Short mmCIF file of C-alpha atoms and ligand atoms in Angstrom, two decimals:
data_model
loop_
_atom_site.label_atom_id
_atom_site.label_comp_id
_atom_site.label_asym_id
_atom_site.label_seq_id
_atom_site.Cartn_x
_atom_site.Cartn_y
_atom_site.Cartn_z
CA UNK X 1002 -38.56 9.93 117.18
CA UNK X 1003 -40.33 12.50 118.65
CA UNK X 1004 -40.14 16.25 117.93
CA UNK X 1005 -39.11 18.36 120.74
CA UNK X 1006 -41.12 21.37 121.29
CA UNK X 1007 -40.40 24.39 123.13
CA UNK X 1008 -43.98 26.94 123.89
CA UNK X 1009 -43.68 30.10 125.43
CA UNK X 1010 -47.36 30.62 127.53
CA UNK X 1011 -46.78 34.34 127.34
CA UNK X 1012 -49.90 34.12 129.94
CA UNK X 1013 -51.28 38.03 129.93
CA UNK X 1014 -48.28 39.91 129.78
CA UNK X 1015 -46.96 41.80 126.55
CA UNK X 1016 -49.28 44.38 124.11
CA UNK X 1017 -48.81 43.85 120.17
CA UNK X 1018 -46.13 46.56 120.15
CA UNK X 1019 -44.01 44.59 122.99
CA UNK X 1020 -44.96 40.85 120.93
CA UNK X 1021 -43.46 42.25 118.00
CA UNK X 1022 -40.55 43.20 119.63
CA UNK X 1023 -40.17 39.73 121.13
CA UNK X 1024 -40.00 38.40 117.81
CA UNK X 1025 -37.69 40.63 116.29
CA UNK X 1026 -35.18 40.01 119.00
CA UNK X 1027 -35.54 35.80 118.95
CA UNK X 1028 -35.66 35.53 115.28
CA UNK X 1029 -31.79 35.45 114.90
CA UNK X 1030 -30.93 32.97 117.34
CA UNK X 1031 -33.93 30.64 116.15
CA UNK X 1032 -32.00 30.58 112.65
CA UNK X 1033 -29.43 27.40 113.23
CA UNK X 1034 -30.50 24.12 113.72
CA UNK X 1035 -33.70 23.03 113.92
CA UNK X 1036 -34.12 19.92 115.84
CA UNK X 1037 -36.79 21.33 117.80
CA UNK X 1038 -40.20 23.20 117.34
CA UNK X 1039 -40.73 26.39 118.92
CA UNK X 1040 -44.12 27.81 119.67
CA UNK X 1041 -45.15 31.13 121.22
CA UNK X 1042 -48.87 31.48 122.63
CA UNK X 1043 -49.38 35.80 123.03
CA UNK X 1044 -52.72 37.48 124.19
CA UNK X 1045 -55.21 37.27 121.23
CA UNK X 1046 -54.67 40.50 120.72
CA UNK X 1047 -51.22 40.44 120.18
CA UNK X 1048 -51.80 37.34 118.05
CA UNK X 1049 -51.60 38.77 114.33
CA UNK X 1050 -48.51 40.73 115.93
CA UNK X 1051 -46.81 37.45 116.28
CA UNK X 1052 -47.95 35.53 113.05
CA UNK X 1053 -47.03 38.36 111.11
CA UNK X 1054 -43.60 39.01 112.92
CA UNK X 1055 -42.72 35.58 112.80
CA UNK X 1056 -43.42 35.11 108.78
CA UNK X 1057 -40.90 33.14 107.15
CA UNK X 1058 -39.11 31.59 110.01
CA UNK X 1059 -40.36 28.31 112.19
CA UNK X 1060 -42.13 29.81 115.11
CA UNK X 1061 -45.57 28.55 115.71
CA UNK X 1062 -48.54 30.77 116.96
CA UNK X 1063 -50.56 29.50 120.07
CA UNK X 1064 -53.27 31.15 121.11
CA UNK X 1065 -53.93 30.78 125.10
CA UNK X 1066 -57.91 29.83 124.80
CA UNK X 1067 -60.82 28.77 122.64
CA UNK X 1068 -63.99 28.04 122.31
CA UNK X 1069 -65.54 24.96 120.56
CA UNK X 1070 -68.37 26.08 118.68
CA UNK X 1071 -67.30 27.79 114.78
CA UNK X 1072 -69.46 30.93 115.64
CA UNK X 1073 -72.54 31.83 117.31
CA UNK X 1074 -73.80 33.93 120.12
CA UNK X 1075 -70.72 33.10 122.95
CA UNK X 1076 -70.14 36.97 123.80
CA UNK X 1077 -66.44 37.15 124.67
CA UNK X 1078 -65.46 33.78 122.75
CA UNK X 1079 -62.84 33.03 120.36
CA UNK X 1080 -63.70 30.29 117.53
CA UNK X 1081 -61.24 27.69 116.04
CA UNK X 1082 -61.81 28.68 112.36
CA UNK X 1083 -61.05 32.52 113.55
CA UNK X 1084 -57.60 31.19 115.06
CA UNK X 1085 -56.97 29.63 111.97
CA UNK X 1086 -58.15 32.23 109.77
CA UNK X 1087 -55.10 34.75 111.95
CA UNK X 1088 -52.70 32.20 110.94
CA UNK X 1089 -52.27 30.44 114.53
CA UNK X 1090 -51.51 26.56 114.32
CA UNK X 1091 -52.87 25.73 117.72
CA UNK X 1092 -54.60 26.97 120.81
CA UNK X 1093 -53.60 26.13 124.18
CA UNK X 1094 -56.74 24.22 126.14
CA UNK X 1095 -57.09 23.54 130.17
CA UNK X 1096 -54.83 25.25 131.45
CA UNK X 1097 -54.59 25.31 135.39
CA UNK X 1098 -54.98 29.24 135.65
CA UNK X 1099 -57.97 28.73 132.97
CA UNK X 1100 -59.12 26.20 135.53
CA UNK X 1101 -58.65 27.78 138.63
CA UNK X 1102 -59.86 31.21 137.81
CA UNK X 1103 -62.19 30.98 134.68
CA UNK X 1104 -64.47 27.66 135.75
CA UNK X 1105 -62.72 25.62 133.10
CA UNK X 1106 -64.50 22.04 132.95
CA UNK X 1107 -62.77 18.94 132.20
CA UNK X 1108 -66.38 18.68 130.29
CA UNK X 1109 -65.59 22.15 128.19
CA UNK X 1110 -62.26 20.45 127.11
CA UNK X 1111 -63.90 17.07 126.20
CA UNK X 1112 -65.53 19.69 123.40
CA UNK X 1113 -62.71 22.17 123.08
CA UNK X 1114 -59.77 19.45 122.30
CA UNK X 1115 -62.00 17.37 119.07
CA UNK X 1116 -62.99 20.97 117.97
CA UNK X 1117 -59.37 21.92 117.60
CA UNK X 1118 -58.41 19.02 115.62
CA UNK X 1119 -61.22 19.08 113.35
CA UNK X 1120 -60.32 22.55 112.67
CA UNK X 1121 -56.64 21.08 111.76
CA UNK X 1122 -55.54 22.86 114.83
CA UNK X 1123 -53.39 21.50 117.36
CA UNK X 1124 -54.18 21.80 120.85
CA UNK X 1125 -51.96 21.61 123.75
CA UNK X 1126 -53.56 20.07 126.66
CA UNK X 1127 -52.65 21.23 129.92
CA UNK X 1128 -52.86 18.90 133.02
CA UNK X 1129 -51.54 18.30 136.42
CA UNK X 1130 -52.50 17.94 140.08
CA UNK X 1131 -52.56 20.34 143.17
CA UNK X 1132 -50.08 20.43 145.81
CA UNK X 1133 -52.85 19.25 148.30
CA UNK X 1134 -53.24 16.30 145.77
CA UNK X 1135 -49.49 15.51 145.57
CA UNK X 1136 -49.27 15.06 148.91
CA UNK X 1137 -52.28 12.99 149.42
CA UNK X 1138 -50.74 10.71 146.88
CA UNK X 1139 -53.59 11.12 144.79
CA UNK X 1140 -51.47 12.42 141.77
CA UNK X 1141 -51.81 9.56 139.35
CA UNK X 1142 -56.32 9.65 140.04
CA UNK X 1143 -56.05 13.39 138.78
CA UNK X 1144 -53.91 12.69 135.80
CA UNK X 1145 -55.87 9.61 134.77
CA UNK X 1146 -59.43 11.45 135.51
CA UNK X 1147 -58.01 14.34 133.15
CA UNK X 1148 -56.52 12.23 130.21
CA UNK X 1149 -59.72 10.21 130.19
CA UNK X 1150 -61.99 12.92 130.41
CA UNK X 1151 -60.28 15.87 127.82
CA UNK X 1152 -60.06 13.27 125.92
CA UNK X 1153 -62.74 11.11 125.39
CA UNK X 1154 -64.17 12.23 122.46
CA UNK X 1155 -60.78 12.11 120.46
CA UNK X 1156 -60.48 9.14 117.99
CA UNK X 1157 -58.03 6.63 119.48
CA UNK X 1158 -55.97 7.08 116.11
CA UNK X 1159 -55.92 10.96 116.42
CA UNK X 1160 -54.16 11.04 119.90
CA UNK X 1161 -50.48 11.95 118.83
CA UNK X 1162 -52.00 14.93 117.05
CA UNK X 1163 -52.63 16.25 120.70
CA UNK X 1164 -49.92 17.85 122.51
CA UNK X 1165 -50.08 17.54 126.08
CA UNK X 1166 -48.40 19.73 129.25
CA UNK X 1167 -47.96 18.02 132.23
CA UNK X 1168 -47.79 21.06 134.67
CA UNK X 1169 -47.57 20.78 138.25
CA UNK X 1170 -49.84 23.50 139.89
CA UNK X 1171 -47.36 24.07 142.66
CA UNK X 1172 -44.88 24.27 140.06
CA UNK X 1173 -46.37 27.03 138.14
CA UNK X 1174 -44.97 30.65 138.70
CA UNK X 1175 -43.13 29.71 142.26
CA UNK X 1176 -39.69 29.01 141.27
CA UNK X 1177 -40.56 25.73 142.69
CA UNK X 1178 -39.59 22.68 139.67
CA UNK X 1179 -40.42 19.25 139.69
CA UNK X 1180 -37.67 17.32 140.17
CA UNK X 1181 -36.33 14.64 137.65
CA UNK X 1182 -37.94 11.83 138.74
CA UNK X 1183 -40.88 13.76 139.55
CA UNK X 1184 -41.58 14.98 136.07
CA UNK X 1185 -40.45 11.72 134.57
CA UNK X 1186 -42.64 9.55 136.42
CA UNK X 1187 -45.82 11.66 135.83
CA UNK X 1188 -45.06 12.19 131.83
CA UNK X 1189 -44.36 8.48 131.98
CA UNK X 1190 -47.60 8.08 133.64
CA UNK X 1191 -49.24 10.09 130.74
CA UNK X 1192 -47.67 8.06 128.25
CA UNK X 1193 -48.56 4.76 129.72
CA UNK X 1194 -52.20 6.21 130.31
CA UNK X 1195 -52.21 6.96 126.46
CA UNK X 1196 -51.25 3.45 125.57
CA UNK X 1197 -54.44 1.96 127.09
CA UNK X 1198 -55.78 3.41 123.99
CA UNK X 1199 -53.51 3.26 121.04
CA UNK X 1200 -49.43 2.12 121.74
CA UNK X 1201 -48.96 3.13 118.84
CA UNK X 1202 -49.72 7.02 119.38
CA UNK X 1203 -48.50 6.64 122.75
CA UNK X 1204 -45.15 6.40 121.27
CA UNK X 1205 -45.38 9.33 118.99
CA UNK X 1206 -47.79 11.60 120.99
CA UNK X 1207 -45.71 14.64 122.90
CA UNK X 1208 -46.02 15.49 126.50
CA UNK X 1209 -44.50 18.34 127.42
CA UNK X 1210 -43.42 19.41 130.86
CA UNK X 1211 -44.37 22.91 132.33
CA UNK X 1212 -43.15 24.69 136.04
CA UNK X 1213 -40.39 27.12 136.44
CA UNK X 1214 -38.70 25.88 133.21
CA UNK X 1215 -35.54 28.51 132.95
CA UNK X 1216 -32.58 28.08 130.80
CA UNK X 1217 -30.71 26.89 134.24
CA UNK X 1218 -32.36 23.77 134.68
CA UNK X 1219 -33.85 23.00 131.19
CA UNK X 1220 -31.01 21.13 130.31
CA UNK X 1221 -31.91 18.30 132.78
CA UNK X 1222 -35.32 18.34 132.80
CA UNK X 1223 -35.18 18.23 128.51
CA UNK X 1224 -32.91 15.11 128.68
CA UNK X 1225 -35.49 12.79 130.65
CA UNK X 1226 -36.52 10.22 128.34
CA UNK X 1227 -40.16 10.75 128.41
CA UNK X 1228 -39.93 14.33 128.50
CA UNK X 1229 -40.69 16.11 124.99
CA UNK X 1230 -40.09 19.45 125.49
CA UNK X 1231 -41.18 22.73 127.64
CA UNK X 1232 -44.35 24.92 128.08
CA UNK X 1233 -42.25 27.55 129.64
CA UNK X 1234 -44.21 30.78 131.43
CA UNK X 1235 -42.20 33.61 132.52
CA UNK X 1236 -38.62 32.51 131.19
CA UNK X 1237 -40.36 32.92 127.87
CA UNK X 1238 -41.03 36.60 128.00
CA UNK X 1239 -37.52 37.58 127.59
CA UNK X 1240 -35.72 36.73 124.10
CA UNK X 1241 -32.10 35.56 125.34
CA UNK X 1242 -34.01 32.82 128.00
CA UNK X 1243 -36.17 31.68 125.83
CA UNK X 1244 -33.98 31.12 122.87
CA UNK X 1245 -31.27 29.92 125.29
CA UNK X 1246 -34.18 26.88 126.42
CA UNK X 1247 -34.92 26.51 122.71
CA UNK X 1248 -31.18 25.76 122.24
CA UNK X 1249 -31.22 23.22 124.88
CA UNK X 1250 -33.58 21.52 122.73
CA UNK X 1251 -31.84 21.40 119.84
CA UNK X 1252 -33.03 24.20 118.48
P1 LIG O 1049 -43.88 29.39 134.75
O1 LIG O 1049 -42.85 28.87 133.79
O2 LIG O 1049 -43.88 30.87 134.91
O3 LIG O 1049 -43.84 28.63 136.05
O4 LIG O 1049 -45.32 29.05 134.10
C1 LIG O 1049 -45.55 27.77 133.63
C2 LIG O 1049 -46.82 27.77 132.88
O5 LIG O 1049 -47.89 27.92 133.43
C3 LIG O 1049 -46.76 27.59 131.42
O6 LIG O 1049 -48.02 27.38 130.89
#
């Protein structure tokens, strides 16, 4: 069985002050059950904020970014080892704003997602196709080229230690969700693209789906079978929608 798990992508919105707020205000309703993880990925910045507001209870720090080299001369980079040393368990990698606006290379991740998981990080993958793409029909190319390229350099037997996000660009920030079937069939799709390398991760490897996740329709999209969780934008920024998706989880 596979763990649900529930990331907020607090994208660049909230100072340290405002992150430690957040976490003040979710901690009690994170306290029940705990049938799914929960992860929140802040500004670097407000990174310590989190780790250190979020001590003691079962909230996982994300950062948004990161480099693959341990240190060097990258002006403006942020190293795994440093994430680690801040107390973050993972680092979100590819993701489609990263892509569209920072010259993200499927080539960077093919260093950025082996880095992460020889630093005993975890990274969280982001993929998905354009809108333009969709309706081309050339959805399934795009999410094979981008499994088999961010990945290439992982060891076959390493895979389920990846997290992946399926997000939809033209879901992202419109309001605008995939439906069901349409989230099902790509994860699925992910999954089955996984298995060409190891079944056996395929089965235990989580792909997450990401698009105008809100606590209204979480419930459905969280109950696909192929879906194993949410990398939820701005319903994550407020403490009573995010813990009510975490809830939906099992959480
Ligand atoms: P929204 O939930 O705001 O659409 O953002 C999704 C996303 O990009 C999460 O990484």
């Amino acid at each position: 069985m596979r763990t649900p798990l529930i990331a907020g992508n607090w994208k660049m919105y909230k100072t340290a002050a405002q992150a430690q707020e957040f976490v003040d205000a979710v901690r009690p309703h994170l306290d029940g059950a705990d049938a799914a993880d929960v992860g929140i990925c802040p500004p670097f910045l407000a990174l310590p904020a989190v780790v250190q507001a979020a001590g003691g209870s079962r909230i996982q720090v994300f950062a948004q970014n990161m480099y693959h080299a341990d240190e060097g001369a990258f002006t403006g980079e942020v190293s795994p080892s440093m994430l680690l040393a801040a107390g973050a368990h993972g680092a979100v990698v590819g993701h489609s704003e990263r892509r569209q606006h920072f010259g993200e290379t499927d080539a960077a991740l093919a260093l950025k997602v082996p880095a992460a998981l020889e630093a005993g990080l975890t990274p969280i993958l982001c993929i998905g196709e354009t809108q333009a793409e969709r309706e081309h029909g050339e959805t399934e190319d795009k999410l094979r080229h981008q499994i088999q390229e961010d990945l290439a350099e992982v060891d076959p037997d390493r895979l389920a230690q990846v997290v992946i996000a399926y997000e939809p660009i033209w879901a992202i920030g419109t309001g605008v969700v995939a439906t069901p079937e349409q989230a099902q069939e790509a994860i699925a799709f992910v999954r089955a693209l996984i298995a060409e390398r190891s079944r056996e991760q395929a089965e235990q490897v989580r792909i997450l789906y990401g698009g105008s996740v809100n606590a209204e329709n979480a419930p459905e999209l969280l109950g696909l079978p192929d879906v194993d969780g949410a990398l939820v934008g701005g319903a994550s920024l407020k403490p009573d929608s995010f813990a009510a998706i975490v809830a939906t989880a099992g959480g």
